[in-house]
Coordinates of C-alpha atoms in Angstrom, one line a residue:
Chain A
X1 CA 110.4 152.4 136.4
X2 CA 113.6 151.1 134.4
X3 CA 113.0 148.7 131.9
X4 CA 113.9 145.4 133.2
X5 CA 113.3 143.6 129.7
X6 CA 113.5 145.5 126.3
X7 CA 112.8 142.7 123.0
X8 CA 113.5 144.4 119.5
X9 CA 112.6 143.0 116.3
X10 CA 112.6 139.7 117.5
X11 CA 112.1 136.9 114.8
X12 CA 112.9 133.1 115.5
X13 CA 111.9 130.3 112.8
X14 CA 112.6 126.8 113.3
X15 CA 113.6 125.9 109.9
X16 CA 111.0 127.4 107.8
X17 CA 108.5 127.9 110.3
X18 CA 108.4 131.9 111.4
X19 CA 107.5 131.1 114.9
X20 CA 107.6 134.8 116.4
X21 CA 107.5 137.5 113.7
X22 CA 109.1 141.4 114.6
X23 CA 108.1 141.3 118.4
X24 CA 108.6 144.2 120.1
X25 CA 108.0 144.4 123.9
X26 CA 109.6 146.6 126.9
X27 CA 108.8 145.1 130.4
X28 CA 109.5 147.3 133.4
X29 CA 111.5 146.1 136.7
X30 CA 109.0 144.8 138.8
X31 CA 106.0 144.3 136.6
X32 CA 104.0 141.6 135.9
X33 CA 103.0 140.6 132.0
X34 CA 100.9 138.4 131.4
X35 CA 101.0 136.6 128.0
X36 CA 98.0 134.6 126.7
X37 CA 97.0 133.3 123.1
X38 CA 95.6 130.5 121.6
X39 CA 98.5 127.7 121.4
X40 CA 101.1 127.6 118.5
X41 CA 100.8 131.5 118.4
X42 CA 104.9 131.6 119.9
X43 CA 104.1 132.4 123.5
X44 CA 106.5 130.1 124.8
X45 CA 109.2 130.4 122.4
X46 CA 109.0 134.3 123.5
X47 CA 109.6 133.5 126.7
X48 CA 112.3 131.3 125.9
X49 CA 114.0 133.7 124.1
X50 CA 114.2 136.0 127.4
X51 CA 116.8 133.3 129.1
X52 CA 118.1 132.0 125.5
X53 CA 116.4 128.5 126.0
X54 CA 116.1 129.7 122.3
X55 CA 118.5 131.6 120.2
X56 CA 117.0 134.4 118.4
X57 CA 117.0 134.0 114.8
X58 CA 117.2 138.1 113.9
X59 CA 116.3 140.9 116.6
X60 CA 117.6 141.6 120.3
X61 CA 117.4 141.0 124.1
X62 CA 118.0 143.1 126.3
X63 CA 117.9 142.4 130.0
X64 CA 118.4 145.4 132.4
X65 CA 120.7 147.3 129.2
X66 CA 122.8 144.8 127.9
X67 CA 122.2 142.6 125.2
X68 CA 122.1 139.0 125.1
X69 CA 124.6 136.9 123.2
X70 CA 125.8 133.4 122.7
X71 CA 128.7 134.5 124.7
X72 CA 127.5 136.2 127.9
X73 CA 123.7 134.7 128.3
X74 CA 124.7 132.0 130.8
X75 CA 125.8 134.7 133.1
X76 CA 122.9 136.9 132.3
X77 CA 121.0 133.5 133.3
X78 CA 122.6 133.3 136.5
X79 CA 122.4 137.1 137.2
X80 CA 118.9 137.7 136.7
X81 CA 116.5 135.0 135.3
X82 CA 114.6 131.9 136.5
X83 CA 112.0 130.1 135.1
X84 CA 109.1 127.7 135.5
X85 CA 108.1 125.0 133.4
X86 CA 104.8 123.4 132.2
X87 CA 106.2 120.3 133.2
X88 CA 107.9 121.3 136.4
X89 CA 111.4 119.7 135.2
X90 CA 112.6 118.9 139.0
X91 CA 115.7 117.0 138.9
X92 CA 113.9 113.4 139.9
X93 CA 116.7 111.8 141.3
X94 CA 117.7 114.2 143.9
X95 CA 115.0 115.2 147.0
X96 CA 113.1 118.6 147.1
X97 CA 116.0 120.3 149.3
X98 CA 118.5 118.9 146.6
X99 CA 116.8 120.7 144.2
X100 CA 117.2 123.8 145.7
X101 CA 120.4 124.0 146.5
X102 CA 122.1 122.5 143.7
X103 CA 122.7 125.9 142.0
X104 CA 123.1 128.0 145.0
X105 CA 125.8 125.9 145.5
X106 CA 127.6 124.9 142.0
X107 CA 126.7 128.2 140.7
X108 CA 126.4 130.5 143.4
X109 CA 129.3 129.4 145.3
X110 CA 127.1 129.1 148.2
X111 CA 128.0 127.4 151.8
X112 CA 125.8 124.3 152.3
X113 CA 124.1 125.7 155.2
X114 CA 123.8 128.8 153.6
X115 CA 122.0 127.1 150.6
X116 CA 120.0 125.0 152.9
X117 CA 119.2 127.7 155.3
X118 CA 117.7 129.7 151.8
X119 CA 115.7 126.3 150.6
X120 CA 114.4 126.0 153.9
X121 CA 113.3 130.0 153.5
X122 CA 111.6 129.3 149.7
X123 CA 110.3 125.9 150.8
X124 CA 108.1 127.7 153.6
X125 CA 106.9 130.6 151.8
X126 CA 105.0 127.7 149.0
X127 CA 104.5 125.6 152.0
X128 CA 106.4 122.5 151.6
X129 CA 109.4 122.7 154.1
X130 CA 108.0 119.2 155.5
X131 CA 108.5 117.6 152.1
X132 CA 112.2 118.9 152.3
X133 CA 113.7 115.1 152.0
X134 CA 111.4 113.9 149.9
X135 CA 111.6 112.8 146.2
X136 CA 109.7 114.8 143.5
X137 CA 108.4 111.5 142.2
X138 CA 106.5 111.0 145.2
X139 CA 104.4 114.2 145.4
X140 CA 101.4 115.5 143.5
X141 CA 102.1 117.3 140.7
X142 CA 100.4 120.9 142.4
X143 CA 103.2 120.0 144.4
X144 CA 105.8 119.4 142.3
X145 CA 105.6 122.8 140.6
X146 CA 105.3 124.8 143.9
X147 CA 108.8 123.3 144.2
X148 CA 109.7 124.2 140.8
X149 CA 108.2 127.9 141.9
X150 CA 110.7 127.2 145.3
X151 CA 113.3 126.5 142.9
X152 CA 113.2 129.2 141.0
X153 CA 113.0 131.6 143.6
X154 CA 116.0 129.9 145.9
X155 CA 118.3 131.7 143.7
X156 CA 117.2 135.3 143.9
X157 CA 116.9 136.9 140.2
X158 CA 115.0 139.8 139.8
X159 CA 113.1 137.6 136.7
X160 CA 111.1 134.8 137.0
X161 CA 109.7 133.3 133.6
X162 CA 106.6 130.9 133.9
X163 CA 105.7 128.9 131.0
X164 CA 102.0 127.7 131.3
X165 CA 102.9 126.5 134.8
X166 CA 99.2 125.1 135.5
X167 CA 98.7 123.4 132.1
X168 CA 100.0 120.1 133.4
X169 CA 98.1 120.4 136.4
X170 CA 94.9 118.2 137.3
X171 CA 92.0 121.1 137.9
X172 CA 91.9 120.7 141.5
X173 CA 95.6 121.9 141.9
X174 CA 95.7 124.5 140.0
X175 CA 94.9 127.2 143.1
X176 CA 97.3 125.9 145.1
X177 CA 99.9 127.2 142.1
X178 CA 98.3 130.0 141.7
X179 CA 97.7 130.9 145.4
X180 CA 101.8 131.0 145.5
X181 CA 102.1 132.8 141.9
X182 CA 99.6 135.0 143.7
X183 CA 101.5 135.4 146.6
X184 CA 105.0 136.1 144.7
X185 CA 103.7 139.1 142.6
X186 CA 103.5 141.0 145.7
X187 CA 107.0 142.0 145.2
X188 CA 109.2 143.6 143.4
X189 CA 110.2 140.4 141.4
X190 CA 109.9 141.3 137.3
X191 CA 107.0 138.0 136.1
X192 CA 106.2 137.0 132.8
X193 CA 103.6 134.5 132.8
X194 CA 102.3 132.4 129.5
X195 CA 99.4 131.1 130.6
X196 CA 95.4 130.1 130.3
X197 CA 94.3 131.7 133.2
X198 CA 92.4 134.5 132.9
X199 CA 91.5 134.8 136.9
X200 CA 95.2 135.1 137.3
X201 CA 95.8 137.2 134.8
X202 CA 93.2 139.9 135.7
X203 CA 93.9 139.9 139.6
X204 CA 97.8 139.8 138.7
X205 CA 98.9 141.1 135.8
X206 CA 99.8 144.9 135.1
X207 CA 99.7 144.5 131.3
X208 CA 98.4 141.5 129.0
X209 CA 100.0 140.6 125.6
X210 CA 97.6 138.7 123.5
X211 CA 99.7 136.9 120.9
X212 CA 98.3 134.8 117.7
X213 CA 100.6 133.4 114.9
X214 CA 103.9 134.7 116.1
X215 CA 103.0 138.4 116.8
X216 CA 101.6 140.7 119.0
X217 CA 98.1 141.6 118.4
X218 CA 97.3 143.8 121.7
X219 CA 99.0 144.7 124.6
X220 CA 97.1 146.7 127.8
X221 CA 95.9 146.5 131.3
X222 CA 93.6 143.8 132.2
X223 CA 90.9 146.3 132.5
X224 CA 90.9 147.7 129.1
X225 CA 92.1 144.3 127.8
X226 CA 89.5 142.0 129.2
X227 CA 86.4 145.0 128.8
X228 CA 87.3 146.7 125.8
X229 CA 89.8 144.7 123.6
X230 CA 90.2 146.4 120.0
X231 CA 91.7 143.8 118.5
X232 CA 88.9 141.9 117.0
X233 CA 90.8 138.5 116.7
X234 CA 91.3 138.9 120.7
X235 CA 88.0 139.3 121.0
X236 CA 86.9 136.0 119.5
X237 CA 89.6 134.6 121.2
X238 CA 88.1 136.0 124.4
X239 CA 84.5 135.3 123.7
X240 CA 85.5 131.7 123.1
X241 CA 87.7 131.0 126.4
X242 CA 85.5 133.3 128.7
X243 CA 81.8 131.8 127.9
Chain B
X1 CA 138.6 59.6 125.7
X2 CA 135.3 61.1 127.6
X3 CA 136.5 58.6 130.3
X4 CA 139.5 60.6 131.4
X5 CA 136.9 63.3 132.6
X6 CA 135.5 60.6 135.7
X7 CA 139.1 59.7 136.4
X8 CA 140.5 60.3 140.1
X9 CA 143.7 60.3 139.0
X10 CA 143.5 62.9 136.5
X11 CA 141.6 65.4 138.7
X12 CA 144.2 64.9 141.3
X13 CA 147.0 66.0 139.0
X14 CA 144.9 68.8 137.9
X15 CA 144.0 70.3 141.0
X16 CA 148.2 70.0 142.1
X17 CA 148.8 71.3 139.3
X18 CA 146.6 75.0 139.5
X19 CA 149.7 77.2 139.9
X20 CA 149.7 78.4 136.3
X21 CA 145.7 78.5 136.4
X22 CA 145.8 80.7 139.3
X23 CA 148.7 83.0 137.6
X24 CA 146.5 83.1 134.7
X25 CA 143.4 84.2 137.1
X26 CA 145.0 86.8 138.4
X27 CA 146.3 88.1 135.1
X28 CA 142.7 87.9 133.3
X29 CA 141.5 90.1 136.4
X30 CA 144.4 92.8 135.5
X31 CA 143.5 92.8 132.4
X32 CA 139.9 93.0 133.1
X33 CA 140.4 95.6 135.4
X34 CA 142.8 97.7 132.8
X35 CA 140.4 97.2 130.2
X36 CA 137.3 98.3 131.8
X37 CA 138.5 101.5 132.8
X38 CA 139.4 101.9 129.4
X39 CA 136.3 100.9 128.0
X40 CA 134.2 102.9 130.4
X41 CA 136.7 106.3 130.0
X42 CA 136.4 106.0 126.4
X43 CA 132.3 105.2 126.4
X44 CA 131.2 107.7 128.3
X45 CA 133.2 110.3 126.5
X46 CA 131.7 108.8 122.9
X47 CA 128.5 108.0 124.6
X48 CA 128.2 111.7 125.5
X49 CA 129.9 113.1 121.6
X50 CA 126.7 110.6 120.7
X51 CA 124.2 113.1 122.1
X52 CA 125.8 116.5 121.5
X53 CA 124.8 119.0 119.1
X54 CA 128.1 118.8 116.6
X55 CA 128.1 116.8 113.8
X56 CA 131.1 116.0 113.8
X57 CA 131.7 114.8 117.8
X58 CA 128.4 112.9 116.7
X59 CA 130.1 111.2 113.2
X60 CA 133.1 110.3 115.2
X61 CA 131.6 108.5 117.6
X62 CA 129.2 107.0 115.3
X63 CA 132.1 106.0 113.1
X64 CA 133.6 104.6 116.2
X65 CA 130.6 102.2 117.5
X66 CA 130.2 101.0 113.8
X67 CA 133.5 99.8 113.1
X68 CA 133.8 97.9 116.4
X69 CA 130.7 96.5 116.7
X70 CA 130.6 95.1 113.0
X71 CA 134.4 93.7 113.4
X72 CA 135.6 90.5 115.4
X73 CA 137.5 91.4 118.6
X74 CA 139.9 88.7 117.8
X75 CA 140.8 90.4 114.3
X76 CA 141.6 93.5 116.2
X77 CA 143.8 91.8 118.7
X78 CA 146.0 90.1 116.0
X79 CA 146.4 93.5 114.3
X80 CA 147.5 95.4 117.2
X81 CA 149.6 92.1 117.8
X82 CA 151.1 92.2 114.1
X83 CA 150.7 95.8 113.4
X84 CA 151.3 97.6 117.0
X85 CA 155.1 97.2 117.4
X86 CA 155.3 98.3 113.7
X87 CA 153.2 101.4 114.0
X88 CA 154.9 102.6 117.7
X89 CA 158.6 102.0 115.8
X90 CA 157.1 104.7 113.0
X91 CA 155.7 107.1 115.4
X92 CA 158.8 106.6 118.1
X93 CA 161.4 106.5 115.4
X94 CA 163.3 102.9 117.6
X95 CA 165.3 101.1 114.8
X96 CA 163.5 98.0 115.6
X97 CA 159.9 97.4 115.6
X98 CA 158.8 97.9 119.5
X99 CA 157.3 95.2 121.8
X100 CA 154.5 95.5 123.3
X101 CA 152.8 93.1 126.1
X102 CA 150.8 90.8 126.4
X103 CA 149.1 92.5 128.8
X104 CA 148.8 96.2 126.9
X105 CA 147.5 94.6 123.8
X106 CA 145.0 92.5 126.1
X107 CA 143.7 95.3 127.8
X108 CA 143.5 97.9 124.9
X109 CA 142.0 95.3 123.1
X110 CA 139.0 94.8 125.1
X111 CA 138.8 98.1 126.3
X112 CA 138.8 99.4 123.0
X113 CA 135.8 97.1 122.1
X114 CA 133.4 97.5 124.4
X115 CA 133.7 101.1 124.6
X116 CA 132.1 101.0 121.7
X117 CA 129.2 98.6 123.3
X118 CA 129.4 101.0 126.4
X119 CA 129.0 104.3 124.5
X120 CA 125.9 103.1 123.3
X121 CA 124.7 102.1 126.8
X122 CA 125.3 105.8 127.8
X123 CA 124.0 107.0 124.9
X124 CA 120.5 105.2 125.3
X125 CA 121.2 106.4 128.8
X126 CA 121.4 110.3 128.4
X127 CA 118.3 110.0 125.4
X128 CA 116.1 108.1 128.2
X129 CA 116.6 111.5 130.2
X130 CA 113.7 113.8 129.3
X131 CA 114.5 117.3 127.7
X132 CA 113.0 119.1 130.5
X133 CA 115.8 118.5 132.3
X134 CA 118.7 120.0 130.2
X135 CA 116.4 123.1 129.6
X136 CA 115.7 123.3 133.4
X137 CA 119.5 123.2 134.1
X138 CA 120.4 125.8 131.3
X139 CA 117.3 128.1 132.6
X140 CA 119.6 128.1 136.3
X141 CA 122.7 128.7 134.2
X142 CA 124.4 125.6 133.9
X143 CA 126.7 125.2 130.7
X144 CA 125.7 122.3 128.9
X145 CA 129.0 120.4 130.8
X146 CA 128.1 121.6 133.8
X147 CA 124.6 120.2 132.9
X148 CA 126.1 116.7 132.2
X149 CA 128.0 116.7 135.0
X150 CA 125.7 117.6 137.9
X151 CA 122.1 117.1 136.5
X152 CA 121.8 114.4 133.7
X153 CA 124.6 112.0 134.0
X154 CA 123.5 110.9 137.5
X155 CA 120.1 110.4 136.1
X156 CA 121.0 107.8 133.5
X157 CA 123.1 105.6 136.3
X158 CA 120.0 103.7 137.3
X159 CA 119.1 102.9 133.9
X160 CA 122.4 102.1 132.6
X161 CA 124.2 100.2 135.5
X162 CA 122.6 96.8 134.3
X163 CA 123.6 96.8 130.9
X164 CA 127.2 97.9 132.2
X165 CA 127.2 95.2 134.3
X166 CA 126.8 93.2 131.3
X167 CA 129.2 94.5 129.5
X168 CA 131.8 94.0 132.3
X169 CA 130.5 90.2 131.9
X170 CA 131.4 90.3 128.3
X171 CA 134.9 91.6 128.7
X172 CA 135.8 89.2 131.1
X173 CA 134.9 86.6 128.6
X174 CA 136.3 88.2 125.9
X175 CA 140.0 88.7 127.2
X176 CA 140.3 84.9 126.5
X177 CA 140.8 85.9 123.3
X178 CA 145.0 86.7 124.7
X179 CA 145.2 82.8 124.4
X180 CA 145.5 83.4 120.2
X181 CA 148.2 85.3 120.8
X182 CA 150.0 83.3 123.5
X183 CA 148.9 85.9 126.3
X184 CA 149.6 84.2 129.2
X185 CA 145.8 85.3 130.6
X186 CA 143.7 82.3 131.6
X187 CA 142.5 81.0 129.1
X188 CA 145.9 80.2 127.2
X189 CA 147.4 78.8 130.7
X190 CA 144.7 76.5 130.6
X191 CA 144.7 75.1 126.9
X192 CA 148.7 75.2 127.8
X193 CA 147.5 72.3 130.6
X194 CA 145.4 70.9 128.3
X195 CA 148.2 70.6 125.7
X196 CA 150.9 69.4 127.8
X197 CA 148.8 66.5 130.0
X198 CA 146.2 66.0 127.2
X199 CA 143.4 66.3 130.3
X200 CA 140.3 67.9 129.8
X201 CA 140.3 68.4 133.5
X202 CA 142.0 72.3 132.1
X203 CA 139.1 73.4 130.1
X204 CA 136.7 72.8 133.1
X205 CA 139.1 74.3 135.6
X206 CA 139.0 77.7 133.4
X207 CA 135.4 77.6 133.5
X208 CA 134.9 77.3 136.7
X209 CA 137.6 80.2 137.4
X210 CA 135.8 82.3 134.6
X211 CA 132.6 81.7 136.4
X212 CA 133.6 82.7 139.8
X213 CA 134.3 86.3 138.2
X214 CA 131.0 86.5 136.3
X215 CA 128.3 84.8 138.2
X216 CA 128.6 87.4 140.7
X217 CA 128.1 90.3 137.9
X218 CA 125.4 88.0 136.7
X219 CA 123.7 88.5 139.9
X220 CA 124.6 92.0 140.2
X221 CA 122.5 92.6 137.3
X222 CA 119.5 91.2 138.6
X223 CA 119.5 92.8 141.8
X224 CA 120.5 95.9 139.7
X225 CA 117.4 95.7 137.9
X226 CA 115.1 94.8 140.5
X227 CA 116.8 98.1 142.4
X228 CA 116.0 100.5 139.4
X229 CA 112.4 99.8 139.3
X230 CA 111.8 100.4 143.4
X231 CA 110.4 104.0 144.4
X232 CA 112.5 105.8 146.2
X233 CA 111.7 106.6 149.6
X234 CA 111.9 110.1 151.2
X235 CA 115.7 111.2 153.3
X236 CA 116.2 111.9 156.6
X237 CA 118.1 115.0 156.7
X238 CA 119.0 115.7 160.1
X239 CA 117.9 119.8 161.2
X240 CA 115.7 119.4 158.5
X241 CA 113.0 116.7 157.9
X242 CA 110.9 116.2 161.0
X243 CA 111.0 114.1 163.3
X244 CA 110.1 110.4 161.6
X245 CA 107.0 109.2 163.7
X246 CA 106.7 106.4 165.4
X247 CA 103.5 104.2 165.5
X248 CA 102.5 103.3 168.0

């Protein structure tokens, strides 16, 4: 498989805080990656460096062979990545088809049935087309964020990003994300996923990055990951979420 | 001399005589009108240099707010009276000092001071938007304009239309201060009445006119308010939604 993603020496600090120290991390077109860790280790600020929602401090990203810069990554953005949020970020004061079409249409240059017609598609597939007019303030948040996962997939990148998208969830919703997540990595769409859940990340994920205080500690299949971790601050961390 | 205020006569004079007030009226509402779009142009564009990440767009509209918030409007309008024609001869290079209306300075005035009232109104506005949103806009690849634009300027009209409907409230009031510098608005047509008849009667008459401009912004405001805090209820979006049903 080509590599979809290729991070190099990535470092970011916010001020003096060395957030993600020397990552390095090829993810292959179409593969799944799961990233867990114990919170403040720079998960989400990894992720964010993939669609520049952070700039890197020192290091590279590469998406499908060209770098990004301050210059093109808007573009790159629009060409290949979507992402998810913990807190779903729907644009409250426009209904659930809204949503989805705004950038098909102000970015995409799309027709208005066209855009619809795709909204219509994404909204089905997390089943919520009957919630098309309504406003995201008035459904549950499990719903809210299978919107956001309509959302992101409305637009057609080949990556979707998803940044603890069931942290914000009350427990009961959680599967109905997850069930769509589920659903979604049946294809050939290129998902990183910071998250908690380690059902999801066994039954999903190709490789697992463990990450603690901004770097890398393992990375491996969910087999040898959740079985046999090396690491032995991975294993703590394991023994400690798992029992 | 209260008296003269329950006197027949003296109403009757002043209601035939109204011409001026209503010339005056209608010359406040230019100005108002001149002045707001001013005031709103310019406060949105320093509201938004408020909440951007250059210094510099941020000290200039912070310089802005402070010096017209923290300086009476009627000091400003006798400096552009005094000092306008003066500093348009230097920059046109006219061998005389160059008039400028009544009108101009009116409006330019007032626009000129509450933008400053109305860039902080849209500056509260954008900061009351949450983060998320700007991140979720840039994640679909909308530049940070684009983001204004379509995703959080729309969001901050609910919460700022009352306090902008305030402000338009103020500005009407405030373009009485043309009457200092014999502007022909309202205000100084009234005083003008008052001077020439010695009758009260003018004072009320421009209150009454200045009230029938902001009373209805007053309530405006209210049911502007009451609006913002209402859920909003799901669209009908024909080929798309169901169906509504109806009970039976």
């Amino acid at each position: 498989m080509a590599d979809m993603i290729e991070i190099k020496g990535l470092n970011k600090y916010f001020g003096d805080l060395h957030v993600l120290k020397d990552i390095d991390l090829t993810v292959a077109a179409g593969e799944k990656v799961v990233i867990i860790g114990p919170s403040g280790s720079g998960k989400s600020t990894l992720i964010r460096c993939v669609n520049f929602l952070e700039e890197p401090t020192s290091g590279t990203v590469s998406i499908d062979g060209t770098q990004l810069t301050r210059k093109n990554h808007l573009e790159m953005t629009r060409k290949y990545s979507s992402m998810v949020f913990q807190q779903f970020n729907l644009y409250p004061n426009m209904t659930v088809l809204g949503n989805l079409t705004l950038a098909p249409i102000k970015l995409q240059k799309k027709s208005k049935e066209e855009a619809t017609a795709a909204a219509m598609a994404a909204l089905k597939r997390v089943g919520l087309a009957e919630k098309a007019g309504e406003y995201p303030q008035n459904l549950s948040g499990g719903q809210q964020q299978r919107v956001a996962i309509a959302r992101a997939l409305v637009t057609k990148q080949p990556i979707i990003l998803f940044d603890e998208p069931t942290s914000a969830l009350d427990p009961e919703m959680i599967q109905e994300v997850l069930d769509v997540m589920i659903e979604l990595a049946q294809e050939n769409i290129t998902m990183i996923c910071v998250t908690h859940e380690m059902g999801f990340a066994r039954q999903v994920a190709d490789r697992v990055v463990f990450m603690e205080d901004g770097r890398i500690l393992e990375v491996g299949t969910p087999e040898h990951f959740f079985e046999n971790p090396e690491n032995p601050r991975c294993r703590e961390f394991l023994n400690k979420i798992l029992h | 001399m209260l008296d003269g205020l329950f006197d027949a006569r003296r109403w009757n004079i002043t209601l035939d005589s109204m011409g001026p007030f209503w010339d005056g009226f209608l010359f406040t509402l230019q100005v108002v009108v001149v002045g707001l779009v001013i005031s709103l142009v310019l406060g949105t564009v320093l509201g938004v240099f408020s909440t951007t990440r250059s210094r510099v767009l941020r000290a200039v509209s912070r310089v802005y707010v402070e010096f017209f918030q923290n300086t009476p409007l009627p000091v400003q309008v006798f400096f552009y009276y005094m000092a306008g024609p003066r500093v348009l001869q230097a920059i046109t290079g006219a061998p005389s000092p160059v008039r400028i209306s009544s009108f101009v300075i009116g409006a330019v005035g007032v626009g000129l001071y509450h933008a400053a009232y109305v860039s902080e109104v849209i500056r509260t506005g954008i900061e009351s938007v949450p983060r998320g949103q700007m991140e979720a806009a840039r994640s679909q690849g909308f530049s940070r304009p684009q983001a204004y634009l379509y995703i959080i300027l729309p969001q901050t009209f609910k919460v700022i239309l009352p306090p902008l409907c305030n402000q338009t409230l103020n500005l009407v009031k405030n373009t009485s201060v043309l009457a200092l510098i014999a502007g022909g608005d309202l205000m100084y047509n009234a005083d003008n009445f008052v001077s020439t008849y010695g009758y009260l009667q003018g004072y009320i008459m421009a209150c009454v006119l200045y009230f029938v401009i902001c009373f209805p912004l007053a309530l405006l405001v209210q049911y502007l308010e009451k609006r913002a805090k209402r859920k909003p209820r799901a669209k009908v979006i024909p080929g798309v939604t169901p169906e509504p049903v109806k009970e039976a």
